[in-house]
PDB file of C-alpha atoms and ligand atoms in Angstrom:
ATOM      1  CA  VAL A   1     102.728 103.851  78.113  1.00  0.00           C
ATOM      2  CA  LYS A   2     102.175 101.127  80.674  1.00  0.00           C
ATOM      3  CA  THR A   3     101.475 102.739  84.048  1.00  0.00           C
ATOM      4  CA  GLN A   4     101.050 100.929  87.357  1.00  0.00           C
ATOM      5  CA  LEU A   5      99.790 102.102  90.735  1.00  0.00           C
ATOM      6  CA  LEU A   6     101.445 101.284  94.077  1.00  0.00           C
ATOM      7  CA  ILE A   7      99.500 101.975  97.254  1.00  0.00           C
ATOM      8  CA  PRO A   8     101.468 101.881 100.532  1.00  0.00           C
ATOM      9  CA  ALA A   9      98.862 100.707 103.051  1.00  0.00           C
ATOM     10  CA  ALA A  10     100.964  98.825 105.594  1.00  0.00           C
ATOM     11  CA  GLY A  11     100.689 101.476 108.303  1.00  0.00           C
ATOM     12  CA  LEU A  12      98.692 101.085 111.492  1.00  0.00           C
ATOM     13  CA  GLY A  13      95.857 103.327 112.611  1.00  0.00           C
ATOM     14  CA  VAL A  14      97.338 104.195 115.988  1.00  0.00           C
ATOM     15  CA  ARG A  15      97.524 108.012 115.522  1.00  0.00           C
ATOM     16  CA  LEU A  16      94.113 107.978 113.842  1.00  0.00           C
ATOM     17  CA  GLY A  17      92.631 106.320 116.917  1.00  0.00           C
ATOM     18  CA  ALA A  18      91.690 103.111 115.114  1.00  0.00           C
ATOM     19  CA  GLU A  19      92.418  99.469 115.776  1.00  0.00           C
ATOM     20  CA  GLY A  20      93.848  97.442 112.925  1.00  0.00           C
ATOM     21  CA  PRO A  21      94.946  98.801 109.550  1.00  0.00           C
ATOM     22  CA  LYS A  22      94.346 102.516 108.998  1.00  0.00           C
ATOM     23  CA  ALA A  23      93.587 101.924 105.305  1.00  0.00           C
ATOM     24  CA  LEU A  24      90.495  99.904 106.237  1.00  0.00           C
ATOM     25  CA  VAL A  25      88.975 102.486 108.571  1.00  0.00           C
ATOM     26  CA  PRO A  26      85.428 103.046 107.288  1.00  0.00           C
ATOM     27  CA  LEU A  27      84.433 106.434 105.843  1.00  0.00           C
ATOM     28  CA  ALA A  28      80.766 106.800 104.879  1.00  0.00           C
ATOM     29  CA  GLY A  29      80.389 103.027 105.034  1.00  0.00           C
ATOM     30  CA  LYS A  30      83.345 102.159 102.800  1.00  0.00           C
ATOM     31  CA  PRO A  31      86.974 101.467 103.737  1.00  0.00           C
ATOM     32  CA  MET A  32      89.348 104.414 103.259  1.00  0.00           C
ATOM     33  CA  LEU A  33      91.342 102.337 100.730  1.00  0.00           C
ATOM     34  CA  ALA A  34      88.253 101.882  98.526  1.00  0.00           C
ATOM     35  CA  HIS A  35      87.734 105.667  98.420  1.00  0.00           C
ATOM     36  CA  THR A  36      91.407 106.128  97.569  1.00  0.00           C
ATOM     37  CA  LEU A  37      91.376 103.563  94.763  1.00  0.00           C
ATOM     38  CA  GLU A  38      88.186 105.058  93.262  1.00  0.00           C
ATOM     39  CA  ARG A  39      90.140 108.230  92.453  1.00  0.00           C
ATOM     40  CA  PHE A  40      92.245 106.159  90.035  1.00  0.00           C
ATOM     41  CA  ARG A  41      89.325 104.478  88.252  1.00  0.00           C
ATOM     42  CA  PRO A  42      88.974 107.109  85.474  1.00  0.00           C
ATOM     43  CA  LEU A  43      92.625 106.485  84.577  1.00  0.00           C
ATOM     44  CA  GLY A  44      92.125 102.709  84.418  1.00  0.00           C
ATOM     45  CA  LEU A  45      94.690 102.110  87.157  1.00  0.00           C
ATOM     46  CA  ILE A  46      92.667  99.964  89.573  1.00  0.00           C
ATOM     47  CA  PRO A  47      92.962  96.512  87.965  1.00  0.00           C
ATOM     48  CA  ALA A  48      96.793  96.347  87.948  1.00  0.00           C
ATOM     49  CA  ALA A  49      97.215  98.137  91.291  1.00  0.00           C
ATOM     50  CA  ILE A  50      99.537  96.705  93.919  1.00  0.00           C
ATOM     51  CA  VAL A  51      98.616  97.355  97.553  1.00  0.00           C
ATOM     52  CA  LEU A  52     101.367  97.069 100.180  1.00  0.00           C
ATOM     53  CA  ILE A  53      99.978  95.625 103.390  1.00  0.00           C
ATOM     54  CA  ALA A  54     101.079  94.247 106.736  1.00  0.00           C
ATOM     55  CA  PRO A  55     101.119  90.470 106.090  1.00  0.00           C
ATOM     56  CA  GLU A  56      99.043  89.690 109.183  1.00  0.00           C
ATOM     57  CA  HIS A  57      96.181  91.754 107.735  1.00  0.00           C
ATOM     58  CA  ARG A  58      95.943  89.937 104.402  1.00  0.00           C
ATOM     59  CA  ALA A  59      92.579  88.308 105.091  1.00  0.00           C
ATOM     60  CA  LEU A  60      91.056  91.640 106.206  1.00  0.00           C
ATOM     61  CA  PHE A  61      92.257  93.366 103.030  1.00  0.00           C
ATOM     62  CA  GLU A  62      91.077  90.506 100.783  1.00  0.00           C
ATOM     63  CA  THR A  63      87.592  90.647 102.255  1.00  0.00           C
ATOM     64  CA  ALA A  64      87.382  94.456 102.026  1.00  0.00           C
ATOM     65  CA  LEU A  65      88.666  94.633  98.440  1.00  0.00           C
ATOM     66  CA  ASP A  66      86.480  91.763  97.202  1.00  0.00           C
ATOM     67  CA  ALA A  67      83.462  93.638  98.547  1.00  0.00           C
ATOM     68  CA  ALA A  68      84.484  97.004  97.059  1.00  0.00           C
ATOM     69  CA  PHE A  69      85.856  95.754  93.718  1.00  0.00           C
ATOM     70  CA  PRO A  70      84.234  92.395  92.971  1.00  0.00           C
ATOM     71  CA  GLY A  71      86.016  90.379  90.296  1.00  0.00           C
ATOM     72  CA  MET A  72      89.099  92.625  90.283  1.00  0.00           C
ATOM     73  CA  ALA A  73      91.965  90.648  91.756  1.00  0.00           C
ATOM     74  CA  LEU A  74      94.063  93.478  93.161  1.00  0.00           C
ATOM     75  CA  ARG A  75      97.509  92.337  94.174  1.00  0.00           C
ATOM     76  CA  LEU A  76      98.387  92.410  97.862  1.00  0.00           C
ATOM     77  CA  VAL A  77     102.129  92.453  98.548  1.00  0.00           C
ATOM     78  CA  PRO A  78     103.724  92.415 102.012  1.00  0.00           C
ATOM     79  CA  GLY A  79     105.066  95.814 103.066  1.00  0.00           C
ATOM     80  CA  GLY A  80     107.991  96.427 105.412  1.00  0.00           C
ATOM     81  CA  ALA A  81     108.619  98.017 108.783  1.00  0.00           C
ATOM     82  CA  GLU A  82     109.123 101.464 107.186  1.00  0.00           C
ATOM     83  CA  ARG A  83     107.202 103.094 104.352  1.00  0.00           C
ATOM     84  CA  GLN A  84     110.358 103.111 102.204  1.00  0.00           C
ATOM     85  CA  GLU A  85     110.656  99.323 102.553  1.00  0.00           C
ATOM     86  CA  SER A  86     107.006  98.891 101.684  1.00  0.00           C
ATOM     87  CA  VAL A  87     107.511 100.886  98.478  1.00  0.00           C
ATOM     88  CA  ALA A  88     110.701  98.929  97.663  1.00  0.00           C
ATOM     89  CA  ASN A  89     108.713  95.690  97.899  1.00  0.00           C
ATOM     90  CA  GLY A  90     106.123  97.185  95.579  1.00  0.00           C
ATOM     91  CA  LEU A  91     108.763  98.235  93.040  1.00  0.00           C
ATOM     92  CA  ALA A  92     110.079  94.657  93.033  1.00  0.00           C
ATOM     93  CA  ALA A  93     106.576  93.373  92.267  1.00  0.00           C
ATOM     94  CA  LEU A  94     105.868  95.621  89.234  1.00  0.00           C
ATOM     95  CA  ASP A  95     105.154  94.017  85.868  1.00  0.00           C
ATOM     96  CA  ALA A  96     108.304  93.824  83.733  1.00  0.00           C
ATOM     97  CA  ASP A  97     106.930  96.202  81.066  1.00  0.00           C
ATOM     98  CA  THR A  98     105.754  98.963  83.431  1.00  0.00           C
ATOM     99  CA  GLU A  99     107.277 102.297  82.364  1.00  0.00           C
ATOM    100  CA  ILE A 100     105.567 104.700  84.783  1.00  0.00           C
ATOM    101  CA  VAL A 101     104.831 103.997  88.447  1.00  0.00           C
ATOM    102  CA  VAL A 102     102.369 106.074  90.465  1.00  0.00           C
ATOM    103  CA  ILE A 103     102.894 105.833  94.247  1.00  0.00           C
ATOM    104  CA  HIS A 104      99.998 107.061  96.359  1.00  0.00           C
ATOM    105  CA  ASP A 105      99.345 106.744 100.091  1.00  0.00           C
ATOM    106  CA  ALA A 106      96.197 104.884 101.088  1.00  0.00           C
ATOM    107  CA  ALA A 107      95.813 107.613 103.724  1.00  0.00           C
ATOM    108  CA  ARG A 108      94.976 110.305 101.085  1.00  0.00           C
ATOM    109  CA  PRO A 109      91.499 109.305  99.859  1.00  0.00           C
ATOM    110  CA  PHE A 110      90.502 112.688  98.391  1.00  0.00           C
ATOM    111  CA  VAL A 111      93.186 113.185  95.740  1.00  0.00           C
ATOM    112  CA  ALA A 112      91.892 114.910  92.606  1.00  0.00           C
ATOM    113  CA  THR A 113      92.070 112.736  89.505  1.00  0.00           C
ATOM    114  CA  ALA A 114      93.417 115.807  87.639  1.00  0.00           C
ATOM    115  CA  SER A 115      96.424 115.900  90.020  1.00  0.00           C
ATOM    116  CA  ILE A 116      97.138 112.231  89.317  1.00  0.00           C
ATOM    117  CA  GLN A 117      96.973 112.884  85.586  1.00  0.00           C
ATOM    118  CA  ALA A 118      99.264 115.920  85.869  1.00  0.00           C
ATOM    119  CA  SER A 119     101.819 113.926  87.895  1.00  0.00           C
ATOM    120  CA  ILE A 120     101.877 111.172  85.258  1.00  0.00           C
ATOM    121  CA  GLU A 121     102.490 113.716  82.496  1.00  0.00           C
ATOM    122  CA  ALA A 122     105.261 115.430  84.473  1.00  0.00           C
ATOM    123  CA  ALA A 123     106.939 112.098  85.280  1.00  0.00           C
ATOM    124  CA  ALA A 124     106.888 111.103  81.615  1.00  0.00           C
ATOM    125  CA  GLU A 125     108.554 114.418  80.738  1.00  0.00           C
ATOM    126  CA  PHE A 126     111.022 114.906  83.621  1.00  0.00           C
ATOM    127  CA  GLY A 127     111.438 111.414  85.115  1.00  0.00           C
ATOM    128  CA  ALA A 128     109.980 112.245  88.526  1.00  0.00           C
ATOM    129  CA  ALA A 129     107.134 114.330  89.933  1.00  0.00           C
ATOM    130  CA  THR A 130     105.388 114.865  93.224  1.00  0.00           C
ATOM    131  CA  VAL A 131     102.069 116.445  93.948  1.00  0.00           C
ATOM    132  CA  ALA A 132     102.507 119.232  96.523  1.00  0.00           C
ATOM    133  CA  ILE A 133     100.878 122.510  97.556  1.00  0.00           C
ATOM    134  CA  PRO A 134     102.534 125.871  98.216  1.00  0.00           C
ATOM    135  CA  SER A 135     102.614 126.259 101.987  1.00  0.00           C
ATOM    136  CA  VAL A 136      99.809 128.493 103.255  1.00  0.00           C
ATOM    137  CA  ASP A 137     101.237 128.272 106.754  1.00  0.00           C
ATOM    138  CA  THR A 138     104.504 129.832 107.827  1.00  0.00           C
ATOM    139  CA  ILE A 139     106.645 126.791 108.692  1.00  0.00           C
ATOM    140  CA  LEU A 140     108.824 126.990 111.785  1.00  0.00           C
ATOM    141  CA  GLU A 141     111.929 125.042 112.587  1.00  0.00           C
ATOM    142  CA  GLY A 142     112.226 124.282 116.278  1.00  0.00           C
ATOM    143  CA  ASP A 143     114.733 122.593 118.560  1.00  0.00           C
ATOM    144  CA  ALA A 144     114.219 119.658 120.922  1.00  0.00           C
ATOM    145  CA  ASP A 145     112.996 122.031 123.673  1.00  0.00           C
ATOM    146  CA  ALA A 146     110.403 123.646 121.371  1.00  0.00           C
ATOM    147  CA  PHE A 147     112.244 126.947 120.882  1.00  0.00           C
ATOM    148  CA  LEU A 148     112.185 128.590 117.483  1.00  0.00           C
ATOM    149  CA  THR A 149     115.432 128.133 115.579  1.00  0.00           C
ATOM    150  CA  ALA A 150     114.516 129.361 112.090  1.00  0.00           C
ATOM    151  CA  THR A 151     111.658 130.633 109.946  1.00  0.00           C
ATOM    152  CA  PRO A 152     112.357 129.591 106.359  1.00  0.00           C
ATOM    153  CA  ASP A 153     111.075 131.883 103.594  1.00  0.00           C
ATOM    154  CA  ARG A 154     107.543 130.654 102.983  1.00  0.00           C
ATOM    155  CA  THR A 155     107.454 131.592  99.324  1.00  0.00           C
ATOM    156  CA  ARG A 156     109.803 128.688  98.565  1.00  0.00           C
ATOM    157  CA  LEU A 157     108.080 126.058 100.738  1.00  0.00           C
ATOM    158  CA  TRP A 158     105.644 123.420  99.540  1.00  0.00           C
ATOM    159  CA  ALA A 159     103.804 120.802 101.563  1.00  0.00           C
ATOM    160  CA  CYS A 160     104.467 117.359 100.129  1.00  0.00           C
ATOM    161  CA  GLN A 161     101.573 115.138  99.101  1.00  0.00           C
ATOM    162  CA  THR A 162     101.166 112.054  96.962  1.00  0.00           C
ATOM    163  CA  PRO A 163     100.954 110.761  94.279  1.00  0.00           C
ATOM    164  CA  GLN A 164     104.636 110.740  93.507  1.00  0.00           C
ATOM    165  CA  THR A 165     105.117 109.470  89.994  1.00  0.00           C
ATOM    166  CA  PHE A 166     108.264 108.224  88.287  1.00  0.00           C
ATOM    167  CA  ARG A 167     109.737 106.578  85.276  1.00  0.00           C
ATOM    168  CA  THR A 168     110.320 103.068  86.628  1.00  0.00           C
ATOM    169  CA  GLU A 169     114.083 103.015  86.110  1.00  0.00           C
ATOM    170  CA  VAL A 170     114.446 106.381  87.899  1.00  0.00           C
ATOM    171  CA  ILE A 171     112.722 105.315  91.119  1.00  0.00           C
ATOM    172  CA  ARG A 172     114.321 101.866  91.103  1.00  0.00           C
ATOM    173  CA  GLU A 173     117.791 103.426  90.911  1.00  0.00           C
ATOM    174  CA  ALA A 174     116.900 105.964  93.638  1.00  0.00           C
ATOM    175  CA  HIS A 175     115.737 103.193  95.974  1.00  0.00           C
ATOM    176  CA  ARG A 176     118.790 101.079  95.193  1.00  0.00           C
ATOM    177  CA  ARG A 177     121.112 103.967  96.066  1.00  0.00           C
ATOM    178  CA  ALA A 178     119.181 104.872  99.226  1.00  0.00           C
ATOM    179  CA  ARG A 179     119.425 101.296 100.454  1.00  0.00           C
ATOM    180  CA  ALA A 180     123.145 101.125  99.620  1.00  0.00           C
ATOM    181  CA  ASP A 181     123.735 104.391 101.539  1.00  0.00           C
ATOM    182  CA  GLY A 182     121.525 103.447 104.488  1.00  0.00           C
ATOM    183  CA  PHE A 183     119.335 106.487 103.788  1.00  0.00           C
ATOM    184  CA  LEU A 184     115.761 106.360 105.038  1.00  0.00           C
ATOM    185  CA  GLY A 185     113.340 108.982 103.710  1.00  0.00           C
ATOM    186  CA  THR A 186     109.702 109.677 104.466  1.00  0.00           C
ATOM    187  CA  ASP A 187     108.802 109.935 100.769  1.00  0.00           C
ATOM    188  CA  ASP A 188     110.109 108.710  97.410  1.00  0.00           C
ATOM    189  CA  ALA A 189     110.734 111.950  95.522  1.00  0.00           C
ATOM    190  CA  SER A 190     113.421 112.880  98.057  1.00  0.00           C
ATOM    191  CA  LEU A 191     115.293 109.691  97.133  1.00  0.00           C
ATOM    192  CA  VAL A 192     115.442 110.830  93.503  1.00  0.00           C
ATOM    193  CA  ARG A 193     116.501 114.359  94.447  1.00  0.00           C
ATOM    194  CA  ARG A 194     119.312 113.150  96.743  1.00  0.00           C
ATOM    195  CA  ILE A 195     120.981 111.448  93.771  1.00  0.00           C
ATOM    196  CA  GLY A 196     120.616 114.559  91.635  1.00  0.00           C
ATOM    197  CA  GLY A 197     117.519 113.793  89.591  1.00  0.00           C
ATOM    198  CA  PRO A 198     114.992 116.505  88.715  1.00  0.00           C
ATOM    199  CA  VAL A 199     111.622 116.261  90.459  1.00  0.00           C
ATOM    200  CA  LYS A 200     108.763 118.372  89.093  1.00  0.00           C
ATOM    201  CA  LEU A 201     106.365 119.875  91.650  1.00  0.00           C
ATOM    202  CA  VAL A 202     102.764 119.470  90.507  1.00  0.00           C
ATOM    203  CA  HIS A 203     100.004 121.516  92.163  1.00  0.00           C
ATOM    204  CA  GLY A 204      97.663 119.480  94.344  1.00  0.00           C
ATOM    205  CA  THR A 205      94.600 120.498  96.321  1.00  0.00           C
ATOM    206  CA  ARG A 206      94.002 121.133 100.017  1.00  0.00           C
ATOM    207  CA  LEU A 207      91.468 118.296 100.100  1.00  0.00           C
ATOM    208  CA  ASN A 208      94.285 115.834  99.361  1.00  0.00           C
ATOM    209  CA  MET A 209      95.224 115.798 103.034  1.00  0.00           C
ATOM    210  CA  LYS A 210      96.771 112.812 104.776  1.00  0.00           C
ATOM    211  CA  LEU A 211      94.336 111.407 107.299  1.00  0.00           C
ATOM    212  CA  THR A 212      96.369 111.141 110.464  1.00  0.00           C
ATOM    213  CA  THR A 213      94.490 112.214 113.609  1.00  0.00           C
ATOM    214  CA  PRO A 214      91.002 111.552 115.034  1.00  0.00           C
ATOM    215  CA  ASP A 215      89.998 115.081 113.902  1.00  0.00           C
ATOM    216  CA  ASP A 216      91.086 114.245 110.349  1.00  0.00           C
ATOM    217  CA  ARG A 217      88.906 111.167 110.522  1.00  0.00           C
ATOM    218  CA  ARG A 218      85.827 113.161 111.566  1.00  0.00           C
ATOM    219  CA  LEU A 219      86.414 115.695 108.802  1.00  0.00           C
ATOM    220  CA  ALA A 220      86.950 112.877 106.286  1.00  0.00           C
ATOM    221  CA  GLU A 221      83.654 111.320 107.320  1.00  0.00           C
ATOM    222  CA  LEU A 222      81.870 114.567 106.355  1.00  0.00           C
ATOM    223  CA  ILE A 223      83.711 114.844 103.041  1.00  0.00           C
ATOM    224  CA  ALA A 224      83.147 111.190 102.124  1.00  0.00           C
ATOM    225  CA  GLY A 225      79.487 111.483 103.091  1.00  0.00           C
ATOM    226  CA  GLY A 226      79.036 114.474 100.777  1.00  0.00           C
ATOM    227  CA  GLN A 227      78.227 116.894 103.618  1.00  0.00           C
ATOM    228  CA  PHE A 228      81.130 119.133 102.663  1.00  0.00           C
ATOM    229  CA  VAL A 229      81.462 120.561  99.174  1.00  0.00           C
TER     230      VAL A 229
HETATM  231  O1  C5P K   1     102.866 106.854 108.559  1.00  0.00           O
HETATM  232  P1  C5P K   1     102.447 107.690 107.410  1.00  0.00           P
HETATM  233  O2  C5P K   1     101.111 108.338 107.625  1.00  0.00           O
HETATM  234  O3  C5P K   1     103.494 108.635 106.891  1.00  0.00           O
HETATM  235  O4  C5P K   1     102.212 106.641 106.241  1.00  0.00           O
HETATM  236  C1  C5P K   1     101.953 107.066 104.932  1.00  0.00           C
HETATM  237  C2  C5P K   1     101.482 105.860 104.115  1.00  0.00           C
HETATM  238  O5  C5P K   1     102.502 104.857 104.107  1.00  0.00           O
HETATM  239  C3  C5P K   1     100.213 105.214 104.684  1.00  0.00           C
HETATM  240  O6  C5P K   1      99.311 104.966 103.613  1.00  0.00           O
HETATM  241  C4  C5P K   1     100.722 103.948 105.322  1.00  0.00           C
HETATM  242  O7  C5P K   1      99.802 102.876 105.284  1.00  0.00           O
HETATM  243  C5  C5P K   1     101.954 103.611 104.484  1.00  0.00           C
HETATM  244  N1  C5P K   1     102.983 102.828 105.220  1.00  0.00           N
HETATM  245  C6  C5P K   1     103.423 101.608 104.691  1.00  0.00           C
HETATM  246  N2  C5P K   1     104.374 100.873 105.355  1.00  0.00           N
HETATM  247  C7  C5P K   1     104.877 101.288 106.536  1.00  0.00           C
HETATM  248  C8  C5P K   1     104.444 102.527 107.100  1.00  0.00           C
HETATM  249  C9  C5P K   1     103.494 103.289 106.401  1.00  0.00           C
HETATM  250  O8  C5P K   1     102.967 101.194 103.623  1.00  0.00           O
HETATM  251  N3  C5P K   1     105.756 100.523 107.161  1.00  0.00           N
END
């Protein structure tokens, strides 16, 4: 089954405390994106990967990827102003015979290859899957003035991660309908669910965190450098 990887990497590193693209922030001497892509190597998904980037950063990404993956011409496709637009551009750039698409944020460099594999299997069976972890924290809903409004039952809550993996026609239809309805989501699985499609939840790991803040970056530096295992 032909499977292709899409990596949204068009975000900026503002919250992380970095200048330029967050995906190129170095961790243990290598750009974050190179660490992320390495997790897909055992599945053979690097060569046909499509990386969504801010167009003004193309030269930076070309240089970084040539150094990390010499001879592999990864495709760089312009992303959009929102993550959902970036993914839509990636879906439009897939090879015509791709049956399964794996969408994984550049900002999650420590995904377990076993989680990726499990998401691919679940997507083949159910049409859509997302990696997620049962919430260890009690999640609070608050109002605009930071007063507690509700405490949802934790046993039913999961924290969303990526990869999110889909049969190609399922995610294309979900994006088409979201665009038609003017719906903007923060992930792709929610677009499938809102039009009634099943989405299987696949267990991820705590290490598959999204690097967002300067603290995350310092922790990631230790993990990438092998000082944390
Ligand atoms: O902003 P956030 O951390 O949720 O972004 C998640 C992923 O989506 C990151 O890898 C980021 O580079 C990507 N992104 C994108 N296009 C945007 C915004 C974010 O590809 N316009």
